[in-house]
């Protein structure tokens, strides 16, 4: 997959999956299993450091909460035969939690958790790697929404990002793999739907716009920043409001404290802002550009 910049600079990234045509919910499925959970590192001292780092962070920040997250274990992109040539993507997801994320991916020792391999699932087998999400939201007057993060947030304070967060296992009643086995409903369908529902929630909470103004998200790919191997699923969403209307809603956004400013800017301006984006979000913009280029050709 395409990547940009090398090494582990904050803005460097790798594209793990690219779906420039934009996939609908029916084109994205999930394989949810404990086989995609993190494998503990064989080095005992490194494993013990996870708890130590969490305890240190918890003492400094009493608001830290150890919630469950979906762990990214890989994906399979399939362009099926037939007259429609429809593309399908299967996300391979396990379970992890925020504590393990802090103690592996966000640890000063994060590179020691990696296994040298060109295969991402092998490379990251010992990291928490929770799957984040992000949305490139385009307004009715063709502006893209970009947030500037607050200086009080834990990751990348002051940087530019697209709205996003995480799909949440608790939202669909998942607390453990054992609990999943006891549920009668089709869990994989619920997890797949949560991938799309969660990004709409994040946009509504961070930007403040009503759900009714947003299109059904189109899945455009997965970007991973090279720094601490953080994976994020990206979506494209069209908003029926113009940029001035969006700014009015932003002033009363539920999660407005996470950001200090909302920018509604043309694509060429976003390109300039990517040098101050975390790698996963810079990769999200690369996915959006691929989508735009594909639509021009079509």
PDB file of C-alpha atoms in Angstrom:
ATOM      1  CA  UNK A   1       0.000   0.000   0.000  1.00  0.00           C
ATOM      2  CA  UNK A   2       1.029   3.602  -0.553  1.00  0.00           C
ATOM      3  CA  UNK A   3       2.916   5.377   2.189  1.00  0.00           C
ATOM      4  CA  UNK A   4       4.305   8.844   2.587  1.00  0.00           C
ATOM      5  CA  UNK A   5       7.400   9.991   4.484  1.00  0.00           C
ATOM      6  CA  UNK A   6       9.723   7.541   6.141  1.00  0.00           C
ATOM      7  CA  UNK A   7      10.715   6.627   9.651  1.00  0.00           C
ATOM      8  CA  UNK A   8       8.588   7.500  12.668  1.00  0.00           C
ATOM      9  CA  UNK A   9       8.015  11.222  12.243  1.00  0.00           C
ATOM     10  CA  UNK A  10       4.612  12.229  13.690  1.00  0.00           C
ATOM     11  CA  UNK A  11       3.232  12.947  10.196  1.00  0.00           C
ATOM     12  CA  UNK A  12       4.439   9.762   8.455  1.00  0.00           C
ATOM     13  CA  UNK A  13       1.894   7.082   7.625  1.00  0.00           C
ATOM     14  CA  UNK A  14       1.078   3.876   5.783  1.00  0.00           C
ATOM     15  CA  UNK A  15      -2.182   3.089   3.999  1.00  0.00           C
ATOM     16  CA  UNK A  16      -3.337  -0.371   5.076  1.00  0.00           C
ATOM     17  CA  UNK A  17      -6.415  -0.349   2.830  1.00  0.00           C
ATOM     18  CA  UNK A  18      -7.647   2.032   0.151  1.00  0.00           C
ATOM     19  CA  UNK A  19     -11.235   2.044  -1.145  1.00  0.00           C
ATOM     20  CA  UNK A  20     -11.391   5.129  -3.389  1.00  0.00           C
ATOM     21  CA  UNK A  21     -14.845   4.254  -4.712  1.00  0.00           C
ATOM     22  CA  UNK A  22     -16.196   4.575  -1.151  1.00  0.00           C
ATOM     23  CA  UNK A  23     -17.842   1.520   0.405  1.00  0.00           C
ATOM     24  CA  UNK A  24     -21.408   1.459   1.729  1.00  0.00           C
ATOM     25  CA  UNK A  25     -22.344  -0.397   4.955  1.00  0.00           C
ATOM     26  CA  UNK A  26     -23.418  -3.415   2.883  1.00  0.00           C
ATOM     27  CA  UNK A  27     -19.914  -3.635   1.407  1.00  0.00           C
ATOM     28  CA  UNK A  28     -18.122  -3.758   4.771  1.00  0.00           C
ATOM     29  CA  UNK A  29     -18.276  -6.860   6.947  1.00  0.00           C
ATOM     30  CA  UNK A  30     -16.489  -7.869  10.142  1.00  0.00           C
ATOM     31  CA  UNK A  31     -14.773 -11.019  11.337  1.00  0.00           C
ATOM     32  CA  UNK A  32     -14.876 -10.582  15.129  1.00  0.00           C
ATOM     33  CA  UNK A  33     -12.846 -13.120  17.080  1.00  0.00           C
ATOM     34  CA  UNK A  34     -10.395 -13.522  19.948  1.00  0.00           C
ATOM     35  CA  UNK A  35      -7.923 -14.771  17.339  1.00  0.00           C
ATOM     36  CA  UNK A  36      -7.430 -11.081  16.481  1.00  0.00           C
ATOM     37  CA  UNK A  37      -6.684 -10.110  20.080  1.00  0.00           C
ATOM     38  CA  UNK A  38      -3.247  -8.917  21.110  1.00  0.00           C
ATOM     39  CA  UNK A  39      -0.630 -11.589  21.841  1.00  0.00           C
ATOM     40  CA  UNK A  40       1.298 -10.887  25.084  1.00  0.00           C
ATOM     41  CA  UNK A  41       4.971 -10.110  24.588  1.00  0.00           C
ATOM     42  CA  UNK A  42       7.308 -12.938  25.685  1.00  0.00           C
ATOM     43  CA  UNK A  43       9.508 -10.472  27.577  1.00  0.00           C
ATOM     44  CA  UNK A  44       8.058 -10.357  31.115  1.00  0.00           C
ATOM     45  CA  UNK A  45       9.540  -6.975  32.021  1.00  0.00           C
ATOM     46  CA  UNK A  46       7.942  -5.413  28.950  1.00  0.00           C
ATOM     47  CA  UNK A  47       4.534  -6.888  29.815  1.00  0.00           C
ATOM     48  CA  UNK A  48       4.841  -5.671  33.407  1.00  0.00           C
ATOM     49  CA  UNK A  49       5.605  -2.168  32.127  1.00  0.00           C
ATOM     50  CA  UNK A  50       2.025  -1.931  30.769  1.00  0.00           C
ATOM     51  CA  UNK A  51       0.555  -1.860  34.298  1.00  0.00           C
ATOM     52  CA  UNK A  52       3.298   0.437  35.590  1.00  0.00           C
ATOM     53  CA  UNK A  53       2.743   2.999  32.833  1.00  0.00           C
ATOM     54  CA  UNK A  54      -1.042   2.903  33.342  1.00  0.00           C
ATOM     55  CA  UNK A  55      -0.675   3.452  37.097  1.00  0.00           C
ATOM     56  CA  UNK A  56       1.633   6.419  36.506  1.00  0.00           C
ATOM     57  CA  UNK A  57      -0.757   7.970  33.976  1.00  0.00           C
ATOM     58  CA  UNK A  58      -3.764   7.330  36.241  1.00  0.00           C
ATOM     59  CA  UNK A  59      -2.112   9.128  39.140  1.00  0.00           C
ATOM     60  CA  UNK A  60      -1.490  12.186  36.967  1.00  0.00           C
ATOM     61  CA  UNK A  61      -4.922  12.126  35.346  1.00  0.00           C
ATOM     62  CA  UNK A  62      -7.806  10.966  37.562  1.00  0.00           C
ATOM     63  CA  UNK A  63     -10.255  11.123  34.649  1.00  0.00           C
ATOM     64  CA  UNK A  64      -8.602   8.247  32.737  1.00  0.00           C
ATOM     65  CA  UNK A  65     -11.059   5.456  32.037  1.00  0.00           C
ATOM     66  CA  UNK A  66     -10.110   1.948  30.954  1.00  0.00           C
ATOM     67  CA  UNK A  67     -12.820   1.270  28.370  1.00  0.00           C
ATOM     68  CA  UNK A  68     -12.986  -1.610  25.907  1.00  0.00           C
ATOM     69  CA  UNK A  69     -11.959  -0.955  22.281  1.00  0.00           C
ATOM     70  CA  UNK A  70     -11.989  -2.955  19.058  1.00  0.00           C
ATOM     71  CA  UNK A  71      -8.516  -4.174  18.158  1.00  0.00           C
ATOM     72  CA  UNK A  72      -7.448  -3.972  14.530  1.00  0.00           C
ATOM     73  CA  UNK A  73      -6.080  -7.352  13.455  1.00  0.00           C
ATOM     74  CA  UNK A  74      -6.068  -6.832   9.685  1.00  0.00           C
ATOM     75  CA  UNK A  75      -8.448  -6.692   6.759  1.00  0.00           C
ATOM     76  CA  UNK A  76      -9.220  -8.491   3.511  1.00  0.00           C
ATOM     77  CA  UNK A  77     -10.146  -6.424   0.463  1.00  0.00           C
ATOM     78  CA  UNK A  78     -12.033  -8.400  -2.167  1.00  0.00           C
ATOM     79  CA  UNK A  79     -13.135  -7.245  -5.597  1.00  0.00           C
ATOM     80  CA  UNK A  80     -15.720  -9.880  -6.371  1.00  0.00           C
ATOM     81  CA  UNK A  81     -16.569 -11.091  -9.834  1.00  0.00           C
ATOM     82  CA  UNK A  82     -19.939 -10.556 -11.466  1.00  0.00           C
ATOM     83  CA  UNK A  83     -21.520  -7.794 -13.445  1.00  0.00           C
ATOM     84  CA  UNK A  84     -21.319  -5.168 -10.685  1.00  0.00           C
ATOM     85  CA  UNK A  85     -17.602  -5.753  -9.850  1.00  0.00           C
ATOM     86  CA  UNK A  86     -18.516  -4.614  -6.353  1.00  0.00           C
ATOM     87  CA  UNK A  87     -15.687  -4.257  -3.843  1.00  0.00           C
ATOM     88  CA  UNK A  88     -16.078  -5.756  -0.358  1.00  0.00           C
ATOM     89  CA  UNK A  89     -13.908  -5.319   2.713  1.00  0.00           C
ATOM     90  CA  UNK A  90     -13.776  -7.607   5.729  1.00  0.00           C
ATOM     91  CA  UNK A  91     -12.362  -6.056   8.910  1.00  0.00           C
ATOM     92  CA  UNK A  92     -10.634  -8.504  11.255  1.00  0.00           C
ATOM     93  CA  UNK A  93     -11.294  -7.263  14.786  1.00  0.00           C
ATOM     94  CA  UNK A  94     -10.578  -8.452  18.287  1.00  0.00           C
ATOM     95  CA  UNK A  95     -10.902  -6.758  21.689  1.00  0.00           C
ATOM     96  CA  UNK A  96      -8.468  -4.604  23.618  1.00  0.00           C
ATOM     97  CA  UNK A  97      -8.735  -1.760  26.124  1.00  0.00           C
ATOM     98  CA  UNK A  98      -7.449   1.755  26.710  1.00  0.00           C
ATOM     99  CA  UNK A  99      -5.078   0.649  29.472  1.00  0.00           C
ATOM    100  CA  UNK A 100      -3.232  -1.689  27.117  1.00  0.00           C
ATOM    101  CA  UNK A 101      -3.191   1.013  24.436  1.00  0.00           C
ATOM    102  CA  UNK A 102      -1.481   3.418  26.853  1.00  0.00           C
ATOM    103  CA  UNK A 103       0.973   0.696  27.929  1.00  0.00           C
ATOM    104  CA  UNK A 104       1.934  -0.489  24.423  1.00  0.00           C
ATOM    105  CA  UNK A 105       1.259   1.903  21.521  1.00  0.00           C
ATOM    106  CA  UNK A 106       1.586   5.067  23.633  1.00  0.00           C
ATOM    107  CA  UNK A 107       4.455   3.727  25.741  1.00  0.00           C
ATOM    108  CA  UNK A 108       7.949   5.242  25.393  1.00  0.00           C
ATOM    109  CA  UNK A 109       8.942   1.596  24.778  1.00  0.00           C
ATOM    110  CA  UNK A 110       6.430   1.068  21.927  1.00  0.00           C
ATOM    111  CA  UNK A 111       9.041   0.070  19.332  1.00  0.00           C
ATOM    112  CA  UNK A 112      10.146  -2.850  21.529  1.00  0.00           C
ATOM    113  CA  UNK A 113       6.648  -4.354  21.173  1.00  0.00           C
ATOM    114  CA  UNK A 114       7.036  -4.619  17.387  1.00  0.00           C
ATOM    115  CA  UNK A 115       8.034  -7.782  15.525  1.00  0.00           C
ATOM    116  CA  UNK A 116      10.157  -7.136  12.402  1.00  0.00           C
ATOM    117  CA  UNK A 117       7.853  -8.052   9.508  1.00  0.00           C
ATOM    118  CA  UNK A 118       6.373  -6.654   6.296  1.00  0.00           C
ATOM    119  CA  UNK A 119       3.048  -8.170   7.408  1.00  0.00           C
ATOM    120  CA  UNK A 120       1.261  -5.598   9.579  1.00  0.00           C
ATOM    121  CA  UNK A 121      -0.642  -8.201  11.587  1.00  0.00           C
ATOM    122  CA  UNK A 122       2.692  -9.796  12.558  1.00  0.00           C
ATOM    123  CA  UNK A 123       4.480  -6.474  13.081  1.00  0.00           C
ATOM    124  CA  UNK A 124       1.815  -5.317  15.573  1.00  0.00           C
ATOM    125  CA  UNK A 125       0.856  -8.641  17.192  1.00  0.00           C
ATOM    126  CA  UNK A 126       2.029  -7.443  20.647  1.00  0.00           C
ATOM    127  CA  UNK A 127       0.467  -3.953  20.517  1.00  0.00           C
ATOM    128  CA  UNK A 128      -3.039  -2.955  21.571  1.00  0.00           C
ATOM    129  CA  UNK A 129      -3.724  -1.206  18.225  1.00  0.00           C
ATOM    130  CA  UNK A 130      -7.321  -0.085  18.895  1.00  0.00           C
ATOM    131  CA  UNK A 131      -9.071   0.893  15.670  1.00  0.00           C
ATOM    132  CA  UNK A 132      -9.797   4.607  15.633  1.00  0.00           C
ATOM    133  CA  UNK A 133     -12.066   6.379  13.173  1.00  0.00           C
ATOM    134  CA  UNK A 134     -12.026   9.677  11.320  1.00  0.00           C
ATOM    135  CA  UNK A 135     -14.267  11.480   8.833  1.00  0.00           C
ATOM    136  CA  UNK A 136     -13.496  13.825   5.984  1.00  0.00           C
ATOM    137  CA  UNK A 137     -16.666  15.922   6.077  1.00  0.00           C
ATOM    138  CA  UNK A 138     -17.460  18.072   3.059  1.00  0.00           C
ATOM    139  CA  UNK A 139     -19.975  20.916   3.439  1.00  0.00           C
ATOM    140  CA  UNK A 140     -22.640  21.970   0.949  1.00  0.00           C
ATOM    141  CA  UNK A 141     -20.306  24.738  -0.303  1.00  0.00           C
ATOM    142  CA  UNK A 142     -17.488  22.225  -0.837  1.00  0.00           C
ATOM    143  CA  UNK A 143     -15.377  23.060   2.224  1.00  0.00           C
ATOM    144  CA  UNK A 144     -13.684  20.401   4.358  1.00  0.00           C
ATOM    145  CA  UNK A 145     -14.023  20.476   8.146  1.00  0.00           C
ATOM    146  CA  UNK A 146     -10.794  20.394  10.164  1.00  0.00           C
ATOM    147  CA  UNK A 147     -10.471  20.748  13.938  1.00  0.00           C
ATOM    148  CA  UNK A 148      -7.564  22.162  15.910  1.00  0.00           C
ATOM    149  CA  UNK A 149      -7.071  20.023  18.980  1.00  0.00           C
ATOM    150  CA  UNK A 150      -7.105  21.520  22.447  1.00  0.00           C
ATOM    151  CA  UNK A 151      -3.820  21.836  24.333  1.00  0.00           C
ATOM    152  CA  UNK A 152      -5.372  19.747  27.142  1.00  0.00           C
ATOM    153  CA  UNK A 153      -5.818  16.505  25.183  1.00  0.00           C
ATOM    154  CA  UNK A 154      -3.464  13.557  25.669  1.00  0.00           C
ATOM    155  CA  UNK A 155      -2.425  12.977  22.064  1.00  0.00           C
ATOM    156  CA  UNK A 156      -1.177  15.621  19.624  1.00  0.00           C
ATOM    157  CA  UNK A 157      -2.318  18.771  21.466  1.00  0.00           C
ATOM    158  CA  UNK A 158      -2.687  21.766  19.147  1.00  0.00           C
ATOM    159  CA  UNK A 159      -2.531  19.663  15.973  1.00  0.00           C
ATOM    160  CA  UNK A 160      -5.057  19.667  13.129  1.00  0.00           C
ATOM    161  CA  UNK A 161      -7.327  16.621  12.826  1.00  0.00           C
ATOM    162  CA  UNK A 162     -10.498  15.455  11.165  1.00  0.00           C
ATOM    163  CA  UNK A 163     -13.420  14.712  13.522  1.00  0.00           C
ATOM    164  CA  UNK A 164     -13.259  11.187  14.902  1.00  0.00           C
ATOM    165  CA  UNK A 165     -12.642   8.883  17.824  1.00  0.00           C
ATOM    166  CA  UNK A 166     -13.348   5.160  18.208  1.00  0.00           C
ATOM    167  CA  UNK A 167     -16.092   2.639  17.513  1.00  0.00           C
ATOM    168  CA  UNK A 168     -17.203   1.427  20.952  1.00  0.00           C
ATOM    169  CA  UNK A 169     -17.846  -2.230  21.920  1.00  0.00           C
ATOM    170  CA  UNK A 170     -20.018  -1.119  24.869  1.00  0.00           C
ATOM    171  CA  UNK A 171     -22.391   0.683  22.494  1.00  0.00           C
ATOM    172  CA  UNK A 172     -23.549  -2.686  21.182  1.00  0.00           C
ATOM    173  CA  UNK A 173     -23.321  -4.568  24.483  1.00  0.00           C
ATOM    174  CA  UNK A 174     -19.923  -6.232  24.043  1.00  0.00           C
ATOM    175  CA  UNK A 175     -17.854  -6.494  27.226  1.00  0.00           C
ATOM    176  CA  UNK A 176     -15.872  -9.679  26.518  1.00  0.00           C
ATOM    177  CA  UNK A 177     -15.536 -12.509  24.024  1.00  0.00           C
ATOM    178  CA  UNK A 178     -17.308 -14.831  26.464  1.00  0.00           C
ATOM    179  CA  UNK A 179     -20.205 -12.411  26.615  1.00  0.00           C
ATOM    180  CA  UNK A 180     -20.358 -12.398  22.809  1.00  0.00           C
ATOM    181  CA  UNK A 181     -20.810 -16.185  22.770  1.00  0.00           C
ATOM    182  CA  UNK A 182     -23.877 -15.756  24.989  1.00  0.00           C
ATOM    183  CA  UNK A 183     -25.533 -13.195  22.689  1.00  0.00           C
ATOM    184  CA  UNK A 184     -28.107 -14.573  20.271  1.00  0.00           C
ATOM    185  CA  UNK A 185     -28.040 -11.715  17.754  1.00  0.00           C
ATOM    186  CA  UNK A 186     -25.560 -11.710  14.908  1.00  0.00           C
ATOM    187  CA  UNK A 187     -22.650  -9.954  16.593  1.00  0.00           C
ATOM    188  CA  UNK A 188     -20.643  -9.476  13.406  1.00  0.00           C
ATOM    189  CA  UNK A 189     -23.519  -7.537  11.828  1.00  0.00           C
ATOM    190  CA  UNK A 190     -23.812  -5.332  14.923  1.00  0.00           C
ATOM    191  CA  UNK A 191     -20.048  -4.673  14.982  1.00  0.00           C
ATOM    192  CA  UNK A 192     -20.059  -3.787  11.290  1.00  0.00           C
ATOM    193  CA  UNK A 193     -22.939  -1.354  11.808  1.00  0.00           C
ATOM    194  CA  UNK A 194     -21.108   0.193  14.783  1.00  0.00           C
ATOM    195  CA  UNK A 195     -18.229   1.072  12.441  1.00  0.00           C
ATOM    196  CA  UNK A 196     -20.614   3.387  10.556  1.00  0.00           C
ATOM    197  CA  UNK A 197     -22.796   4.512  13.479  1.00  0.00           C
ATOM    198  CA  UNK A 198     -19.796   5.504  15.593  1.00  0.00           C
ATOM    199  CA  UNK A 199     -18.301   7.915  13.059  1.00  0.00           C
ATOM    200  CA  UNK A 200     -21.651   9.699  12.729  1.00  0.00           C
ATOM    201  CA  UNK A 201     -21.777  10.005  16.545  1.00  0.00           C
ATOM    202  CA  UNK A 202     -18.257  11.448  16.605  1.00  0.00           C
ATOM    203  CA  UNK A 203     -19.054  14.064  13.947  1.00  0.00           C
ATOM    204  CA  UNK A 204     -22.265  15.091  15.720  1.00  0.00           C
ATOM    205  CA  UNK A 205     -20.539  15.323  19.111  1.00  0.00           C
ATOM    206  CA  UNK A 206     -17.392  17.138  17.934  1.00  0.00           C
ATOM    207  CA  UNK A 207     -18.858  19.441  15.269  1.00  0.00           C
ATOM    208  CA  UNK A 208     -22.374  19.867  16.693  1.00  0.00           C
ATOM    209  CA  UNK A 209     -24.293  19.414  13.429  1.00  0.00           C
ATOM    210  CA  UNK A 210     -27.573  17.436  13.469  1.00  0.00           C
ATOM    211  CA  UNK A 211     -27.560  13.814  12.280  1.00  0.00           C
ATOM    212  CA  UNK A 212     -30.126  14.708   9.630  1.00  0.00           C
ATOM    213  CA  UNK A 213     -27.577  16.947   7.866  1.00  0.00           C
ATOM    214  CA  UNK A 214     -25.119  14.081   7.295  1.00  0.00           C
ATOM    215  CA  UNK A 215     -25.032  11.548   4.479  1.00  0.00           C
ATOM    216  CA  UNK A 216     -24.503   7.839   5.089  1.00  0.00           C
ATOM    217  CA  UNK A 217     -20.724   7.503   5.601  1.00  0.00           C
ATOM    218  CA  UNK A 218     -18.668   5.969   2.799  1.00  0.00           C
ATOM    219  CA  UNK A 219     -15.720   3.874   3.978  1.00  0.00           C
ATOM    220  CA  UNK A 220     -12.587   5.033   2.109  1.00  0.00           C
ATOM    221  CA  UNK A 221      -9.812   3.050   3.788  1.00  0.00           C
ATOM    222  CA  UNK A 222      -7.503   2.519   6.743  1.00  0.00           C
ATOM    223  CA  UNK A 223      -4.493   4.669   7.553  1.00  0.00           C
ATOM    224  CA  UNK A 224      -1.826   3.866  10.126  1.00  0.00           C
ATOM    225  CA  UNK A 225       0.599   6.416  11.462  1.00  0.00           C
ATOM    226  CA  UNK A 226       4.130   5.072  11.668  1.00  0.00           C
ATOM    227  CA  UNK A 227       4.678   6.674  15.067  1.00  0.00           C
ATOM    228  CA  UNK A 228       3.364   4.093  17.580  1.00  0.00           C
ATOM    229  CA  UNK A 229       1.551   2.181  14.793  1.00  0.00           C
ATOM    230  CA  UNK A 230      -1.885   3.717  15.389  1.00  0.00           C
ATOM    231  CA  UNK A 231      -4.585   2.490  12.904  1.00  0.00           C
ATOM    232  CA  UNK A 232      -7.608   4.587  11.916  1.00  0.00           C
ATOM    233  CA  UNK A 233     -10.549   3.798   9.626  1.00  0.00           C
ATOM    234  CA  UNK A 234     -11.560   6.763   7.468  1.00  0.00           C
ATOM    235  CA  UNK A 235     -14.927   7.717   6.036  1.00  0.00           C
ATOM    236  CA  UNK A 236     -16.249  10.366   3.688  1.00  0.00           C
ATOM    237  CA  UNK A 237     -19.408  12.208   4.744  1.00  0.00           C
ATOM    238  CA  UNK A 238     -21.302  14.904   2.865  1.00  0.00           C
ATOM    239  CA  UNK A 239     -23.000  17.565   5.009  1.00  0.00           C
ATOM    240  CA  UNK A 240     -26.079  19.366   3.637  1.00  0.00           C
ATOM    241  CA  UNK A 241     -25.196  22.569   5.555  1.00  0.00           C
ATOM    242  CA  UNK A 242     -22.867  25.279   4.291  1.00  0.00           C
ATOM    243  CA  UNK A 243     -19.722  26.231   6.191  1.00  0.00           C
ATOM    244  CA  UNK A 244     -21.285  29.246   7.945  1.00  0.00           C
ATOM    245  CA  UNK A 245     -24.167  27.129   9.250  1.00  0.00           C
ATOM    246  CA  UNK A 246     -21.725  24.483  10.467  1.00  0.00           C
ATOM    247  CA  UNK A 247     -19.722  27.113  12.391  1.00  0.00           C
ATOM    248  CA  UNK A 248     -22.909  28.164  14.203  1.00  0.00           C
ATOM    249  CA  UNK A 249     -23.581  24.571  15.313  1.00  0.00           C
ATOM    250  CA  UNK A 250     -19.948  24.095  16.367  1.00  0.00           C
ATOM    251  CA  UNK A 251     -20.260  26.796  19.046  1.00  0.00           C
ATOM    252  CA  UNK A 252     -22.497  24.432  21.060  1.00  0.00           C
ATOM    253  CA  UNK A 253     -20.890  21.072  20.202  1.00  0.00           C
ATOM    254  CA  UNK A 254     -21.097  18.431  22.941  1.00  0.00           C
ATOM    255  CA  UNK A 255     -17.376  17.573  22.775  1.00  0.00           C
ATOM    256  CA  UNK A 256     -16.249  21.074  21.838  1.00  0.00           C
ATOM    257  CA  UNK A 257     -13.744  21.048  24.727  1.00  0.00           C
ATOM    258  CA  UNK A 258     -11.552  18.636  22.748  1.00  0.00           C
ATOM    259  CA  UNK A 259     -10.863  21.301  20.133  1.00  0.00           C
ATOM    260  CA  UNK A 260     -10.268  25.045  20.134  1.00  0.00           C
ATOM    261  CA  UNK A 261     -11.300  25.915  16.587  1.00  0.00           C
ATOM    262  CA  UNK A 262     -13.153  24.568  13.566  1.00  0.00           C
ATOM    263  CA  UNK A 263     -11.852  25.369  10.092  1.00  0.00           C
ATOM    264  CA  UNK A 264     -13.975  24.998   6.958  1.00  0.00           C
ATOM    265  CA  UNK A 265     -11.491  25.233   4.114  1.00  0.00           C
ATOM    266  CA  UNK A 266     -11.070  24.150   0.473  1.00  0.00           C
ATOM    267  CA  UNK A 267      -9.098  21.013  -0.357  1.00  0.00           C
ATOM    268  CA  UNK A 268      -5.971  22.966  -1.359  1.00  0.00           C
ATOM    269  CA  UNK A 269      -5.843  24.590   2.103  1.00  0.00           C
ATOM    270  CA  UNK A 270      -6.264  21.243   3.866  1.00  0.00           C
ATOM    271  CA  UNK A 271      -3.222  20.023   1.937  1.00  0.00           C
ATOM    272  CA  UNK A 272      -1.164  22.779   3.576  1.00  0.00           C
ATOM    273  CA  UNK A 273      -2.506  21.853   7.019  1.00  0.00           C
ATOM    274  CA  UNK A 274      -1.476  18.183   6.763  1.00  0.00           C
ATOM    275  CA  UNK A 275       2.092  18.988   7.882  1.00  0.00           C
ATOM    276  CA  UNK A 276       0.565  19.620  11.319  1.00  0.00           C
ATOM    277  CA  UNK A 277      -1.609  16.509  11.345  1.00  0.00           C
ATOM    278  CA  UNK A 278      -0.839  13.185  13.071  1.00  0.00           C
ATOM    279  CA  UNK A 279       0.234  10.637  10.469  1.00  0.00           C
ATOM    280  CA  UNK A 280      -3.028   8.671  10.626  1.00  0.00           C
ATOM    281  CA  UNK A 281      -5.021  11.826   9.755  1.00  0.00           C
ATOM    282  CA  UNK A 282      -2.561  12.848   7.063  1.00  0.00           C
ATOM    283  CA  UNK A 283      -3.152   9.378   5.648  1.00  0.00           C
ATOM    284  CA  UNK A 284      -6.894  10.031   5.886  1.00  0.00           C
ATOM    285  CA  UNK A 285      -6.457  13.051   3.630  1.00  0.00           C
ATOM    286  CA  UNK A 286      -4.453  10.891   1.191  1.00  0.00           C
ATOM    287  CA  UNK A 287      -7.400   8.469   1.090  1.00  0.00           C
ATOM    288  CA  UNK A 288      -9.785  11.356   0.414  1.00  0.00           C
ATOM    289  CA  UNK A 289      -7.580  12.585  -2.450  1.00  0.00           C
ATOM    290  CA  UNK A 290      -7.612   9.103  -3.981  1.00  0.00           C
ATOM    291  CA  UNK A 291     -11.412   9.148  -3.776  1.00  0.00           C
ATOM    292  CA  UNK A 292     -11.595  12.569  -5.450  1.00  0.00           C
ATOM    293  CA  UNK A 293      -9.220  11.463  -8.225  1.00  0.00           C
ATOM    294  CA  UNK A 294     -11.254   8.308  -8.823  1.00  0.00           C
ATOM    295  CA  UNK A 295     -14.480  10.306  -9.162  1.00  0.00           C
ATOM    296  CA  UNK A 296     -12.830  12.653 -11.681  1.00  0.00           C
ATOM    297  CA  UNK A 297     -11.877   9.690 -13.850  1.00  0.00           C
ATOM    298  CA  UNK A 298     -15.381   8.196 -13.538  1.00  0.00           C
TER     299      UNK A 298
END
